[in-house]
mmCIF file of C-alpha atoms in Angstrom:
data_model
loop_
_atom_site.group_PDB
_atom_site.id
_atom_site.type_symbol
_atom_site.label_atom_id
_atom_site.label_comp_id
_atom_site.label_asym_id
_atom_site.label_seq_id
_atom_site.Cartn_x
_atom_site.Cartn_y
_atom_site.Cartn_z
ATOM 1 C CA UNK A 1 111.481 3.449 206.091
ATOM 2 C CA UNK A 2 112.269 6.997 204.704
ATOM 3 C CA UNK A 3 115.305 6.933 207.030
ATOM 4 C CA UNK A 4 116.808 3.518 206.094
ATOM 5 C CA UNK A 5 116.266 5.054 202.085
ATOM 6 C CA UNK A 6 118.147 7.948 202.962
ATOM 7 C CA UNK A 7 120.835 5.965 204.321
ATOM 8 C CA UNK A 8 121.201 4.054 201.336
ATOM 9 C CA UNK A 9 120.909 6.862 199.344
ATOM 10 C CA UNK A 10 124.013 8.836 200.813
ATOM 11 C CA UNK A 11 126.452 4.979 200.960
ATOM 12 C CA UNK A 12 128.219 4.528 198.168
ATOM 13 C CA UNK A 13 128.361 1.002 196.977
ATOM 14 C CA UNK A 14 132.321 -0.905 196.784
ATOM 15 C CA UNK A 15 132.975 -4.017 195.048
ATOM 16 C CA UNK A 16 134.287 -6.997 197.035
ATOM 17 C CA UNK A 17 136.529 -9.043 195.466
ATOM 18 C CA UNK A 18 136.751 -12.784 196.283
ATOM 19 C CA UNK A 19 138.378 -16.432 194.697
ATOM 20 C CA UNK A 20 136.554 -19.105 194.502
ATOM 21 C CA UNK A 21 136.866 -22.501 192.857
ATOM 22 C CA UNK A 22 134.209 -22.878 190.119
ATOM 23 C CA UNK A 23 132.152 -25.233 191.487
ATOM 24 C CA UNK A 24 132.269 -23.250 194.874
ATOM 25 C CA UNK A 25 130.860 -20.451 192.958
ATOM 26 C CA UNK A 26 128.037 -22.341 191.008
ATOM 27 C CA UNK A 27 127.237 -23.781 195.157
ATOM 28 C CA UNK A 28 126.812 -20.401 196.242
ATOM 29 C CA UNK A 29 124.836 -19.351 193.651
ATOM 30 C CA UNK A 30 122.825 -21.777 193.609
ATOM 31 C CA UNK A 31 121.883 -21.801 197.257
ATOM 32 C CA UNK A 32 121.254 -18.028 196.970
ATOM 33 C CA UNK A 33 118.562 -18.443 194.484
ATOM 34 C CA UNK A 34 117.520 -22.058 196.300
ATOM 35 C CA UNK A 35 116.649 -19.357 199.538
ATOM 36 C CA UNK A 36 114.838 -17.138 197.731
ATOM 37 C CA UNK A 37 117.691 -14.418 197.169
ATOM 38 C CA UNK A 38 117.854 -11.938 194.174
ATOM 39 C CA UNK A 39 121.356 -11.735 194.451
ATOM 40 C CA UNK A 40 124.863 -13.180 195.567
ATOM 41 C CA UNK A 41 125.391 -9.944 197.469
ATOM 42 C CA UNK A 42 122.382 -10.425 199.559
ATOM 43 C CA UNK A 43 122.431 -13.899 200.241
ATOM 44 C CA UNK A 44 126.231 -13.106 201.643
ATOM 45 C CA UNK A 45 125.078 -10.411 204.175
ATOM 46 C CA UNK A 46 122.523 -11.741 205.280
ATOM 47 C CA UNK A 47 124.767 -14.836 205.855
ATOM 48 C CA UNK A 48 127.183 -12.764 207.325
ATOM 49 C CA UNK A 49 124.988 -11.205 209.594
ATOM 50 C CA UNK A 50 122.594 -14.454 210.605
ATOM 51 C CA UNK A 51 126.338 -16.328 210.790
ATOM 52 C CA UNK A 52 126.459 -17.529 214.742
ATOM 53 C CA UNK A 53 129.313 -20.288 216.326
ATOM 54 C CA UNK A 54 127.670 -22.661 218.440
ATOM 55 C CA UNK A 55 130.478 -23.976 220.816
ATOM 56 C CA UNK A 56 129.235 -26.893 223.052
ATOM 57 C CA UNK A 57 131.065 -28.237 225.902
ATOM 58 C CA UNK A 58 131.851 -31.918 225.446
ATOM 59 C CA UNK A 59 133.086 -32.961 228.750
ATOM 60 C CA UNK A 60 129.471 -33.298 230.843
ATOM 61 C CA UNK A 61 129.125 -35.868 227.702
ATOM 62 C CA UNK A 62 132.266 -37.650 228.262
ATOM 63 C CA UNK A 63 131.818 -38.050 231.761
ATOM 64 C CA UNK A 64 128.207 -39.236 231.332
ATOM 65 C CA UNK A 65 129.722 -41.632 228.806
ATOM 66 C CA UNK A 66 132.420 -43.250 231.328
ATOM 67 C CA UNK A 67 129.921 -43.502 233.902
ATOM 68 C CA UNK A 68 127.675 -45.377 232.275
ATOM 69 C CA UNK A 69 130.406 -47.628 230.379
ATOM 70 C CA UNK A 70 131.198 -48.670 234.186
ATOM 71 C CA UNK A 71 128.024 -49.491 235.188
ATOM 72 C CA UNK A 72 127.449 -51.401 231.953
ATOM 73 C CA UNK A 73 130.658 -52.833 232.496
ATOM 74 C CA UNK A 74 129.335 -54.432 235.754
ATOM 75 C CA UNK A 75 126.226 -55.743 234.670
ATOM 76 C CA UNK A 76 127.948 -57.147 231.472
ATOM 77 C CA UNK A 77 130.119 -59.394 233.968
ATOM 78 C CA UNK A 78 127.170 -60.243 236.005
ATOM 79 C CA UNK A 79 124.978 -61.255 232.858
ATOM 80 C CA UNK A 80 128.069 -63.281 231.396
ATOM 81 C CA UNK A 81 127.867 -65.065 234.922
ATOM 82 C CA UNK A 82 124.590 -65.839 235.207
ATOM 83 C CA UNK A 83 124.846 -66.630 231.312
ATOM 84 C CA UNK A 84 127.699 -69.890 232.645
ATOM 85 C CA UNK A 85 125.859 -70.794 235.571
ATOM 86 C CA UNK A 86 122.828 -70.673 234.445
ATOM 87 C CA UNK A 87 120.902 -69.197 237.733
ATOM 88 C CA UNK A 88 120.468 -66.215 239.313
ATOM 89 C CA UNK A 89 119.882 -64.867 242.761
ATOM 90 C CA UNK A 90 117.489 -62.155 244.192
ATOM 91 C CA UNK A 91 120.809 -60.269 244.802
ATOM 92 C CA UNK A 92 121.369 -60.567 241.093
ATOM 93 C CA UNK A 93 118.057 -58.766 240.525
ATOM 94 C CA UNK A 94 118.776 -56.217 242.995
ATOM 95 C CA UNK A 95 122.141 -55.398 241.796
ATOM 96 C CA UNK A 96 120.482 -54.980 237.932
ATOM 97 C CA UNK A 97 117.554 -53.175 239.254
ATOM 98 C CA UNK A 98 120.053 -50.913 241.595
ATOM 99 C CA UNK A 99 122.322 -50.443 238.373
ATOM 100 C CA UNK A 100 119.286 -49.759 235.944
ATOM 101 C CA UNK A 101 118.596 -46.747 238.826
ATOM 102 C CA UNK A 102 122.068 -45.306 238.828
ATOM 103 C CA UNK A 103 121.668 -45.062 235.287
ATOM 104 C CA UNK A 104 119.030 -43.155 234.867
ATOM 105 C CA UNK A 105 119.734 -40.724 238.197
ATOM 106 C CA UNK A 106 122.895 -40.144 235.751
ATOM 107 C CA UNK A 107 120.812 -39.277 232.618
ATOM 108 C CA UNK A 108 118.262 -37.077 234.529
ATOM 109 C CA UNK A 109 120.972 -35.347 236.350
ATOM 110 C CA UNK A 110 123.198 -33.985 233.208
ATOM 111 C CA UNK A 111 120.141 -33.171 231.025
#
């Protein structure tokens, strides 16, 4: 503790100059004293410094997405089909049950 004082002790403090609209200013005042912040300055560092990007890669997600669009795709027809004709067939069943599977090999796979 007696070494981070003496730090501060021999920094001089600068003034940092920024625009902001007025509401823009009243939002970041108020969410400094909302967290619990004595003042604008600290709220900012500490921001600064806490401040992370989070970048995410999308395409597992889209793929995921068009694979399961195709399989829905199929069962969709067969449903519409057994929807006309009013029957269905153990095949029917198997292809559903089959589908259902594929589905969720998918799901368990990317997560």
């Amino acid at each position: 503790m007696k070494g981070e004082i003496k730090l501060r002790e021999n920094r001089k403090k600068e003034r940092l100059e920024i625009q902001l609209f007025k509401d823009d200013k009243e939002f970041v005042k108020n969410k400094a004293t909302e967290l619990g912040y004595k003042t604008v300055s600290a709220f900012l560092i500490d921001s600064a410094k806490t401040h992370f990007k989070l970048e995410v890669d999308m395409k597992v997600y889209r793929d995921l997405t068009k694979e399961i669009n195709y399989i829905g795709k199929n069962i969709n027809s067969l449903i519409r089909r057994i929807h006309t004709d009013g029957i269905y067939t153990d095949q029917d069943m198997d292809f559903l049950k089959v589908n259902q599977k594929k589905i969720i090999k998918i799901i368990q796979k990317e997560y």
